[in-house]
Each structure stands twice: as structure tokens, then as C-alpha cells.
Short mmCIF file of C-alpha atoms in Angstrom, two decimals:
data_model
loop_
_atom_site.label_atom_id
_atom_site.label_comp_id
_atom_site.label_asym_id
_atom_site.label_seq_id
_atom_site.Cartn_x
_atom_site.Cartn_y
_atom_site.Cartn_z
CA UNK A 1 170.31 -9.50 149.66
CA UNK A 2 171.56 -6.73 147.11
CA UNK A 3 174.48 -7.64 145.15
CA UNK A 4 177.24 -5.16 144.27
CA UNK A 5 176.58 -3.27 141.39
CA UNK A 6 178.21 -4.85 138.42
CA UNK A 7 179.61 -1.40 136.99
CA UNK A 8 181.40 -0.65 140.04
CA UNK A 9 184.95 -0.33 139.46
CA UNK A 10 187.08 -2.00 142.31
CA UNK A 11 190.53 -0.80 142.34
CA UNK A 12 193.01 -3.82 141.77
CA UNK A 13 196.61 -3.55 144.13
CA UNK A 14 199.30 -5.83 142.60
CA UNK A 15 200.23 -8.35 145.72
CA UNK A 16 204.22 -7.66 146.81
CA UNK A 17 205.00 -11.07 147.93
CA UNK A 18 206.61 -13.80 145.92
CA UNK A 19 203.46 -15.09 144.10
CA UNK A 20 203.30 -11.89 141.69
CA UNK A 21 207.21 -11.71 141.73
CA UNK A 22 207.37 -15.07 140.24
CA UNK A 23 205.54 -14.24 136.98
CA UNK A 24 208.25 -13.67 134.40
CA UNK A 25 205.92 -12.92 131.51
CA UNK A 26 206.55 -9.78 129.70
CA UNK A 27 204.50 -6.67 131.10
CA UNK A 28 202.35 -5.39 128.64
CA UNK A 29 202.36 -1.80 127.47
CA UNK A 30 199.31 0.52 127.78
CA UNK A 31 199.27 0.43 124.42
CA UNK A 32 198.78 -3.35 124.26
CA UNK A 33 196.25 -3.20 127.09
CA UNK A 34 194.23 -0.62 125.43
CA UNK A 35 194.36 -2.09 121.67
CA UNK A 36 190.62 -2.88 120.75
CA UNK A 37 190.66 -6.01 118.95
CA UNK A 38 188.69 -6.73 115.92
CA UNK A 39 185.57 -9.12 117.05
CA UNK A 40 184.18 -10.78 113.94
CA UNK A 41 180.62 -12.94 114.07
CA UNK A 42 181.16 -16.51 114.42
CA UNK A 43 179.45 -17.30 110.97
CA UNK A 44 181.79 -14.68 109.06
CA UNK A 45 185.10 -16.98 109.51
CA UNK A 46 183.22 -20.21 108.74
CA UNK A 47 184.92 -22.19 105.89
CA UNK A 48 182.48 -23.79 103.88
CA UNK A 49 182.84 -27.62 103.35
CA UNK A 50 184.48 -28.10 106.89
CA UNK A 51 183.59 -31.73 108.39
CA UNK A 52 184.27 -33.35 111.59
CA UNK A 53 187.54 -35.17 112.21
CA UNK A 54 187.45 -38.85 110.72
CA UNK A 55 186.94 -41.76 113.30
CA UNK A 56 190.35 -42.96 113.93
CA UNK A 57 190.97 -39.43 115.76
CA UNK A 58 188.87 -40.24 118.13
CA UNK A 59 189.10 -44.15 118.65
CA UNK A 60 192.50 -45.19 117.83
CA UNK A 61 195.33 -46.20 120.39
CA UNK A 62 198.01 -45.48 117.80
CA UNK A 63 196.91 -41.74 117.08
CA UNK A 64 196.41 -41.14 120.55
CA UNK A 65 200.04 -42.60 120.98
CA UNK A 66 201.08 -40.04 118.17
CA UNK A 67 199.25 -37.18 119.87
CA UNK A 68 201.17 -37.66 123.15
CA UNK A 69 204.76 -37.52 121.14
CA UNK A 70 203.89 -35.07 118.62
CA UNK A 71 201.83 -32.59 120.88
CA UNK A 72 202.05 -33.24 124.43
CA UNK A 73 205.70 -34.19 124.85
CA UNK A 74 206.51 -31.03 122.53
CA UNK A 75 203.83 -28.27 123.57
CA UNK A 76 203.78 -26.09 126.68
CA UNK A 77 201.26 -27.87 128.88
CA UNK A 78 199.27 -26.15 131.75
CA UNK A 79 199.86 -27.76 134.89
CA UNK A 80 198.38 -25.16 137.60
CA UNK A 81 198.72 -21.73 138.92
CA UNK A 82 201.11 -20.10 141.22
CA UNK A 83 198.64 -19.49 143.95
CA UNK A 84 198.47 -23.26 144.58
CA UNK A 85 201.94 -23.51 145.48
CA UNK A 86 201.79 -20.06 147.35
CA UNK A 87 204.67 -20.79 150.04
CA UNK A 88 208.39 -22.05 150.16
CA UNK A 89 208.04 -25.95 150.11
CA UNK A 90 204.61 -25.75 148.72
CA UNK A 91 204.46 -28.70 145.86
CA UNK A 92 202.40 -30.33 143.82
CA UNK A 93 202.47 -33.59 141.56
CA UNK A 94 201.66 -33.48 138.20
CA UNK A 95 201.06 -36.37 135.44
CA UNK A 96 202.17 -35.19 131.68
CA UNK A 97 202.00 -38.03 128.98
CA UNK A 98 202.70 -40.53 131.76
CA UNK A 99 205.51 -38.83 133.31
CA UNK A 100 205.35 -37.70 137.03
CA UNK A 101 206.56 -34.36 137.71
CA UNK A 102 207.17 -32.37 141.00
CA UNK A 103 206.33 -28.71 140.60
CA UNK A 104 207.71 -26.95 143.90
CA UNK A 105 208.25 -23.47 145.45
CA UNK A 106 211.95 -23.18 146.41
CA UNK A 107 213.41 -20.96 149.23
CA UNK A 108 214.00 -18.10 146.81
CA UNK A 109 210.26 -17.75 145.84
CA UNK A 110 211.18 -19.22 142.36
CA UNK A 111 209.08 -21.91 141.24
CA UNK A 112 210.70 -25.17 139.71
CA UNK A 113 209.71 -28.47 138.23
CA UNK A 114 211.61 -32.03 138.33
CA UNK A 115 211.04 -35.20 137.15
CA UNK A 116 209.58 -37.27 140.14
CA UNK A 117 212.68 -39.63 139.92
CA UNK A 118 215.30 -40.37 142.53
CA UNK A 119 218.81 -40.34 140.96
CA UNK A 120 220.02 -43.31 142.74
CA UNK A 121 217.62 -46.39 142.07
CA UNK A 122 214.70 -44.44 139.82
CA UNK A 123 212.44 -44.47 143.01
CA UNK A 124 209.37 -42.56 142.78
CA UNK A 125 210.13 -39.67 145.23
CA UNK A 126 206.22 -38.17 146.20
CA UNK A 127 203.17 -40.57 145.89
CA UNK A 128 201.10 -37.58 147.58
CA UNK A 129 199.42 -35.26 144.69
CA UNK A 130 200.37 -31.97 146.74
CA UNK A 131 201.82 -30.92 150.32
CA UNK A 132 204.66 -29.13 152.16
CA UNK A 133 208.40 -30.06 152.60
CA UNK A 134 211.52 -28.74 153.79
CA UNK A 135 213.55 -31.18 151.32
CA UNK A 136 212.48 -33.95 149.25
CA UNK A 137 213.63 -37.34 150.27
CA UNK A 138 213.45 -40.69 148.74
CA UNK A 139 211.21 -43.16 150.67
CA UNK A 140 213.66 -46.31 149.53
CA UNK A 141 217.40 -45.10 150.32
CA UNK A 142 216.75 -41.55 151.64
CA UNK A 143 218.88 -39.78 149.20
CA UNK A 144 217.71 -36.10 150.05
CA UNK A 145 217.51 -33.23 147.61
CA UNK A 146 217.03 -29.53 148.43
CA UNK A 147 213.99 -27.68 147.05
CA UNK A 148 216.30 -26.70 144.14
CA UNK A 149 216.64 -30.11 143.15
CA UNK A 150 220.42 -30.32 144.46
CA UNK A 151 221.40 -33.68 146.09
CA UNK A 152 222.31 -32.64 149.82
CA UNK A 153 222.13 -36.18 151.35
CA UNK A 154 223.21 -39.37 150.49
CA UNK A 155 223.91 -42.22 152.98
CA UNK A 156 226.89 -44.21 152.70
CA UNK A 157 227.75 -42.75 149.44
CA UNK A 158 231.01 -40.78 150.66
CA UNK A 159 233.23 -43.82 150.37
CA UNK A 160 232.54 -44.34 147.14
CA UNK A 161 235.40 -43.35 144.36
CA UNK A 162 234.54 -40.87 142.36
CA UNK A 163 231.13 -40.19 143.74
CA UNK A 164 230.13 -36.26 143.76
CA UNK A 165 226.73 -34.91 145.04
CA UNK A 166 227.15 -32.00 142.67
CA UNK A 167 226.56 -34.64 139.59
CA UNK A 168 223.20 -36.01 141.01
CA UNK A 169 220.83 -33.27 141.24
CA UNK A 170 217.41 -34.22 140.28
CA UNK A 171 216.55 -33.65 136.50
CA UNK A 172 214.61 -30.38 135.85
CA UNK A 173 211.55 -29.93 133.48
CA UNK A 174 211.35 -26.88 131.41
CA UNK A 175 208.70 -24.64 133.28
CA UNK A 176 207.61 -21.02 132.80
CA UNK A 177 204.96 -19.04 134.10
CA UNK A 178 202.30 -16.77 132.09
CA UNK A 179 199.69 -14.62 133.79
CA UNK A 180 200.42 -16.62 136.86
CA UNK A 181 199.66 -19.98 135.46
CA UNK A 182 202.33 -22.77 135.57
CA UNK A 183 203.47 -24.36 131.99
CA UNK A 184 205.99 -27.10 131.67
CA UNK A 185 207.53 -28.39 128.25
CA UNK A 186 209.16 -32.06 128.15
CA UNK A 187 211.02 -31.36 124.87
CA UNK A 188 214.99 -30.59 125.19
CA UNK A 189 214.82 -27.15 123.71
CA UNK A 190 211.36 -25.43 123.26
CA UNK A 191 210.33 -22.49 121.93
CA UNK A 192 210.46 -20.36 125.18
CA UNK A 193 206.65 -19.72 126.27
CA UNK A 194 206.69 -16.26 126.11
CA UNK A 195 207.32 -16.73 122.00
CA UNK A 196 204.63 -19.33 121.83
CA UNK A 197 202.14 -17.00 123.38
CA UNK A 198 203.19 -13.92 121.27
CA UNK A 199 199.53 -13.89 120.14
CA UNK A 200 198.16 -13.52 123.80
CA UNK A 201 200.85 -10.88 125.44
CA UNK A 202 199.03 -8.48 127.25
CA UNK A 203 195.50 -9.30 126.21
CA UNK A 204 194.17 -10.50 129.74
CA UNK A 205 196.30 -8.45 131.76
CA UNK A 206 193.65 -6.37 132.83
CA UNK A 207 192.24 -9.41 134.41
CA UNK A 208 195.03 -9.71 136.79
CA UNK A 209 195.22 -13.44 136.38
CA UNK A 210 198.53 -13.50 138.37
CA UNK A 211 196.97 -12.53 141.48
CA UNK A 212 193.60 -14.49 141.76
CA UNK A 213 193.22 -17.17 144.01
CA UNK A 214 191.04 -20.30 143.32
CA UNK A 215 188.38 -20.84 145.50
CA UNK A 216 187.39 -24.40 144.49
CA UNK A 217 188.59 -27.32 142.22
CA UNK A 218 186.34 -30.13 140.74
CA UNK A 219 188.01 -32.76 139.16
CA UNK A 220 185.99 -34.39 136.07
CA UNK A 221 186.45 -38.19 134.69
CA UNK A 222 185.14 -37.71 131.46
CA UNK A 223 184.79 -41.03 129.24
CA UNK A 224 185.13 -38.74 125.88
CA UNK A 225 188.09 -38.07 123.91
CA UNK A 226 190.35 -34.55 124.80
CA UNK A 227 189.36 -33.30 121.24
CA UNK A 228 185.62 -33.41 121.77
CA UNK A 229 186.01 -31.30 125.04
CA UNK A 230 187.77 -28.78 122.95
CA UNK A 231 185.48 -28.67 120.12
CA UNK A 232 182.49 -28.65 122.52
CA UNK A 233 183.64 -25.71 124.51
CA UNK A 234 184.47 -24.09 120.83
CA UNK A 235 180.41 -23.64 120.05
CA UNK A 236 177.28 -22.72 121.62
CA UNK A 237 175.28 -24.42 118.57
CA UNK A 238 174.44 -27.12 121.35
CA UNK A 239 173.64 -24.59 123.80
CA UNK A 240 169.75 -23.98 123.53
CA UNK A 241 168.98 -28.02 124.04
CA UNK A 242 171.66 -28.80 126.16
CA UNK A 243 172.18 -25.46 128.28
CA UNK A 244 168.43 -24.04 128.96
CA UNK A 245 170.19 -22.18 131.76
CA UNK A 246 173.15 -20.89 130.27
CA UNK A 247 170.86 -19.69 127.27
CA UNK A 248 168.60 -18.03 129.53
CA UNK A 249 171.61 -15.45 130.42
CA UNK A 250 173.42 -15.46 127.26
CA UNK A 251 172.37 -15.71 123.65
CA UNK A 252 173.71 -18.61 121.74
CA UNK A 253 173.98 -16.95 118.42
CA UNK A 254 175.74 -13.81 119.38
CA UNK A 255 179.06 -15.22 119.74
CA UNK A 256 182.05 -12.90 118.05
CA UNK A 257 185.54 -14.28 118.08
CA UNK A 258 188.71 -11.94 117.67
CA UNK A 259 191.29 -15.28 117.43
CA UNK A 260 189.69 -17.38 114.53
CA UNK A 261 193.03 -19.38 113.29
CA UNK A 262 196.07 -21.15 115.09
CA UNK A 263 196.64 -22.54 118.39
CA UNK A 264 194.63 -19.97 120.38
CA UNK A 265 190.89 -19.45 119.62
CA UNK A 266 187.98 -17.87 121.05
CA UNK A 267 186.21 -14.09 121.96
CA UNK A 268 183.22 -13.36 123.67
CA UNK A 269 179.52 -13.93 124.31
CA UNK A 270 177.34 -11.18 125.90
CA UNK A 271 175.53 -11.44 129.07
CA UNK A 272 172.20 -10.09 128.09
CA UNK A 273 169.92 -11.05 131.14
CA UNK A 274 171.58 -10.69 134.77
CA UNK A 275 174.87 -9.66 136.07
CA UNK A 276 176.61 -12.70 135.42
CA UNK A 277 176.74 -16.30 134.43
CA UNK A 278 175.50 -17.58 138.05
CA UNK A 279 172.67 -19.75 139.24
CA UNK A 280 171.02 -16.30 140.89
CA UNK A 281 172.14 -14.15 137.46
CA UNK A 282 173.77 -12.01 140.04
CA UNK A 283 177.49 -10.94 140.35
CA UNK A 284 179.05 -13.01 142.90
CA UNK A 285 182.27 -11.40 144.06
CA UNK A 286 184.16 -8.21 143.31
CA UNK A 287 185.34 -7.57 139.55
CA UNK A 288 188.36 -9.68 139.08
CA UNK A 289 190.52 -6.91 137.57
CA UNK A 290 189.95 -3.30 135.63
CA UNK A 291 187.33 -4.89 133.39
CA UNK A 292 185.99 -2.02 130.93
CA UNK A 293 182.34 -1.29 131.10
CA UNK A 294 181.21 -3.00 127.81
CA UNK A 295 183.44 -6.02 129.21
CA UNK A 296 181.12 -6.09 132.42
CA UNK A 297 178.47 -7.53 129.75
CA UNK A 298 180.50 -10.19 128.14
CA UNK A 299 182.01 -13.61 128.96
CA UNK A 300 185.35 -14.26 127.33
CA UNK A 301 186.09 -18.05 126.16
CA UNK A 302 189.45 -19.22 124.74
CA UNK A 303 191.35 -22.30 123.99
CA UNK A 304 194.92 -22.28 124.51
CA UNK A 305 196.03 -25.68 122.63
CA UNK A 306 196.49 -28.12 123.88
CA UNK A 307 195.17 -28.37 127.31
CA UNK A 308 193.94 -25.15 128.51
CA UNK A 309 190.30 -23.63 128.39
CA UNK A 310 190.10 -20.13 129.66
CA UNK A 311 186.94 -18.50 130.60
CA UNK A 312 187.10 -14.75 131.70
CA UNK A 313 183.56 -13.50 133.52
CA UNK A 314 183.41 -10.11 135.14
CA UNK A 315 183.72 -11.71 139.04
CA UNK A 316 185.59 -14.62 138.23
CA UNK A 317 187.80 -16.75 135.93
CA UNK A 318 187.14 -20.34 135.29
CA UNK A 319 189.96 -22.50 133.84
CA UNK A 320 189.40 -26.05 132.56
CA UNK A 321 193.00 -28.32 132.70
CA UNK A 322 192.74 -31.17 130.55
CA UNK A 323 194.89 -34.46 130.86
CA UNK A 324 193.98 -36.93 128.23
CA UNK A 325 194.26 -40.71 129.57
CA UNK A 326 193.42 -42.57 126.74
CA UNK A 327 191.48 -42.36 123.44
CA UNK A 328 188.27 -42.48 125.17
CA UNK A 329 188.93 -40.97 128.91
CA UNK A 330 189.99 -37.43 129.63
CA UNK A 331 190.67 -36.08 133.30
CA UNK A 332 189.55 -32.46 133.52
CA UNK A 333 190.73 -29.87 136.52
CA UNK A 334 188.10 -26.99 137.01
CA UNK A 335 189.28 -24.18 138.95
CA UNK A 336 187.17 -21.03 139.78
CA UNK A 337 189.44 -18.19 140.57
CA UNK A 338 188.54 -14.67 142.37
CA UNK A 339 189.83 -11.74 143.39
CA UNK A 340 192.24 -12.22 146.38
CA UNK A 341 190.18 -9.68 148.50
CA UNK A 342 186.73 -10.76 147.60
CA UNK A 343 186.12 -13.08 150.39
CA UNK A 344 186.75 -9.93 153.03
CA UNK A 345 185.86 -7.14 150.87
CA UNK A 346 182.90 -4.96 151.38
CA UNK A 347 182.83 -5.58 155.32
CA UNK A 348 181.32 -2.21 155.75
CA UNK A 349 178.93 -2.51 152.72
CA UNK A 350 175.56 -4.42 154.03
CA UNK A 351 174.82 -4.73 150.18
CA UNK A 352 177.88 -6.67 148.84
CA UNK A 353 178.20 -10.64 149.14
CA UNK A 354 180.76 -12.75 148.26
CA UNK A 355 179.21 -16.04 146.77
CA UNK A 356 181.41 -17.89 145.13
CA UNK A 357 178.98 -21.17 145.21
CA UNK A 358 176.55 -19.11 143.06
CA UNK A 359 179.30 -19.24 139.94
CA UNK A 360 180.72 -22.73 140.92
CA UNK A 361 177.38 -24.68 141.17
CA UNK A 362 175.90 -23.22 137.86
CA UNK A 363 179.07 -24.10 135.85
CA UNK A 364 179.16 -27.82 137.62
CA UNK A 365 176.03 -27.95 136.31
CA UNK A 366 177.02 -26.78 132.84
CA UNK A 367 179.91 -28.65 132.89
CA UNK A 368 178.22 -31.69 133.35
CA UNK A 369 175.72 -31.22 130.77
CA UNK A 370 178.73 -30.62 128.32
CA UNK A 371 180.38 -33.95 129.76
CA UNK A 372 177.43 -36.26 128.87
CA UNK A 373 176.79 -34.87 125.43
CA UNK A 374 180.67 -35.42 124.75
CA UNK A 375 180.44 -39.13 126.25
CA UNK A 376 177.47 -39.52 123.95
CA UNK A 377 179.65 -38.14 120.93
CA UNK A 378 182.36 -40.82 121.79
CA UNK A 379 179.63 -43.80 122.07
CA UNK A 380 178.29 -42.44 118.75
CA UNK A 381 181.84 -41.88 116.98
CA UNK A 382 182.91 -45.51 117.99
CA UNK A 383 180.31 -46.91 115.59
CA UNK A 384 180.85 -48.22 112.22
CA UNK A 385 178.02 -46.22 110.98
CA UNK A 386 179.78 -43.02 111.96
CA UNK A 387 181.28 -40.84 109.01
CA UNK A 388 182.24 -37.34 109.12
CA UNK A 389 179.27 -34.96 109.38
CA UNK A 390 179.29 -31.12 107.99
CA UNK A 391 180.00 -28.44 110.44
CA UNK A 392 177.19 -25.43 110.81
CA UNK A 393 177.99 -21.73 110.24
CA UNK A 394 177.88 -21.78 113.85
CA UNK A 395 180.81 -24.06 114.54
CA UNK A 396 183.76 -21.85 112.74
CA UNK A 397 186.08 -22.03 115.90
CA UNK A 398 185.77 -26.13 116.24
CA UNK A 399 186.50 -26.48 112.65
CA UNK A 400 189.42 -24.20 112.89
CA UNK A 401 190.53 -26.11 115.83
CA UNK A 402 190.47 -29.22 113.69
CA UNK A 403 193.07 -27.62 111.17
CA UNK A 404 195.57 -26.32 113.90
CA UNK A 405 195.10 -30.03 115.18
CA UNK A 406 196.10 -31.76 112.15
CA UNK A 407 198.80 -29.19 111.51
CA UNK A 408 200.20 -30.10 114.83
CA UNK A 409 200.15 -33.49 113.77
CA UNK A 410 201.93 -33.32 110.37
#
């Protein structure tokens, strides 16, 4: 069946419900969204003499514990997308450095985050991973909290001298939205998310990330250090041998980057064969946003320190959310986001076909290829024979990522 032509521009209407209204990130100006970034070939930003990290950074429990405190306890951590808790009372339970958090949409439509800890005896409030609730009730002694975290019910506590429900709300966690994605920060007084993400302000607005919907999530358990996942994502030097199908659609040596230093890195690779990165090579859905004609033939890849990988295709957006579990284990949630009207669009056009599996199957295959070589790297790095090796000029972005990681660990 003929696919929708890739150059067709489909208008995007912003959603008027609470999903879009909850995104408190700054609205970019026209000038911001139209500014043409300065892209440079990967090899042009290579710093000669760069080598891979030492063994201890991949195998040491002490280094892993240090990362948890210096990075994951202080930085803004991706925990999901606002569409995944779309309605009042929808919630998701997330884990961040061993802390269990409840992320929930309250009665006003606002998304809030709380520690999953009862204020009575410290009992874990929610055991499930997601769901819907009109209130949060402790399974032990039935202390009950509103969706805004206030204690609204505490059996037999009225006769306790000095007890005041107002003093026992759930402990809140810092939470903020960026382009519809939900971030939390466990530190006491973090830099506001909007300030932290200033280099990305308006950069992705024409992809309409806040209104997209996840068609599917696949969870991966990778027996490799989380840094190997970032380093692998940041280069295509490995693509000819590891990703034959991907290499047929996009040349491994054609990457250009506009962010080549700091906590946010990435750029684009051209699509030279077919219309999209799918099993068929065809576009599988409506364009996700107001993508320019030039960008219809590009895939953009950005790493957002310390746990988000953002892949922007013309017809879908793929997001990897990393959760380091140990020096040699990383859990990864991968979501594929599509235009909210993609499934029902084109009903009057017999040539249009919404086929998200075409993209999901392609990247599930590619992801597994990546995870396999990352696991092989983990195994080899653990050997007494390992020593840091030189990066090639095709690996300027992973080398830059290493520099930022070491800076964060100072």
C-alpha cells in the first residue's frame, strides 16, 4: 500500500485539555524556532588523544555509589511523559537511586511527585507500577492522602494531643515538565529545570513533543554499565558491522552535530534511502510536527544528561529512559511517540497507513544489537587485560560525553 508522501505537511493543532496546559516550560519565540543551528561534521570536533574511561568507572561499586550521589541525586532525572498519566488520578511509580516515587495528576490537572512513604510508620503506599486512584491510602493503617498529598484521613488520631493533619502531608519531590516530559530532582534546592535546559530552549518545539502519545513501551534489562549505553548511542562508528539494516538507510559517516560539548550532545544523520527508519523504509505515520522539508530527510539524535536519549524522526519520536541498577546493569524503558491523530488520520485517503510496528520492530531489532555489543564491552572491560583505548575521529561525541561525566564527578 502506498505510504503518505513524506513531504506532506500536516497541520498540528495544540491540545486544549490539561495535558498540554500542564507543560510549564517556556514558550519559544518564532526567532528561537527558526534559528538555523550550526552543524559540524563529527570529525571536526574531535579532540586528539582522547581515550576511553578507565576500568574503575565501569566495574567499581564505589564509583557507582559516588555517581548515585553526585549525579543522580542532584540532577534532573527523566521519569516519563505527561501523556502517560493523562487523567485525574492517574499515577506512575518510579524508582530513582533506590527511592520510590509516586508521580500523579491531581484534581486541577497538575502533575505532582511524592515519596512513596506513609507519614505514619513509613510504609510503602503503592506497590504497583501504575494505575488510577481517587486518593492514596496506606495499606497498613489506612492513613489516606489526597491527590495533592494532603493527609485527609487518619483513623483514631483525633484523640492524640497536638496531632494536626496539616503537619503530615506526603513529602513532595521536586518535579517539572519540559516539552511534556516529566523530570524529578531529589536535591533540596536544585537549579530550576528551565534554567538547566536553557541550551535546548525552543530547539525541539516544532516536533510538538508535549502532545505526542506513546504507542508502545519496551523494557530492556541490559547487563552493562549505563555509561556504555550513552557512549554507544553517541556514535555510528560501530554501525556498518553491528547495524546492517540501519546502515542501508543512513550512512554511518555522515553525522553532523550542533551540540558538541556539555551535558547535551547530538545532531543529525541523513536518511538517504527510503522515507524513514522503519523495517520497510517507508513513513509509518503522520509527521509528528512542523518539520521543515530539509528535516524530512534527517534523523536527530540527542543525549540529555544523565538518563535521556531523544531520537527525532519525521514520523515518530523514540525516547530511551535509563535507570542504572549496578555497575554492570542498566534498565531501559524505550517509548515510541506518534502524532495524537495518527491512528485515525487519513480515513478518507486510501493511500495513508498508520503502521507504528514498522518503526518499533526496526528499533527493537537495532536496540538489541546495541545492547549485545554493550554487554560484550562490559565483559571485556572487566578483564585484567583492559586498558583505555584511543577514540577515533568518528567518536568525538562519546569523548565529549566522557569529559562532561568526569566534570560532574569532580
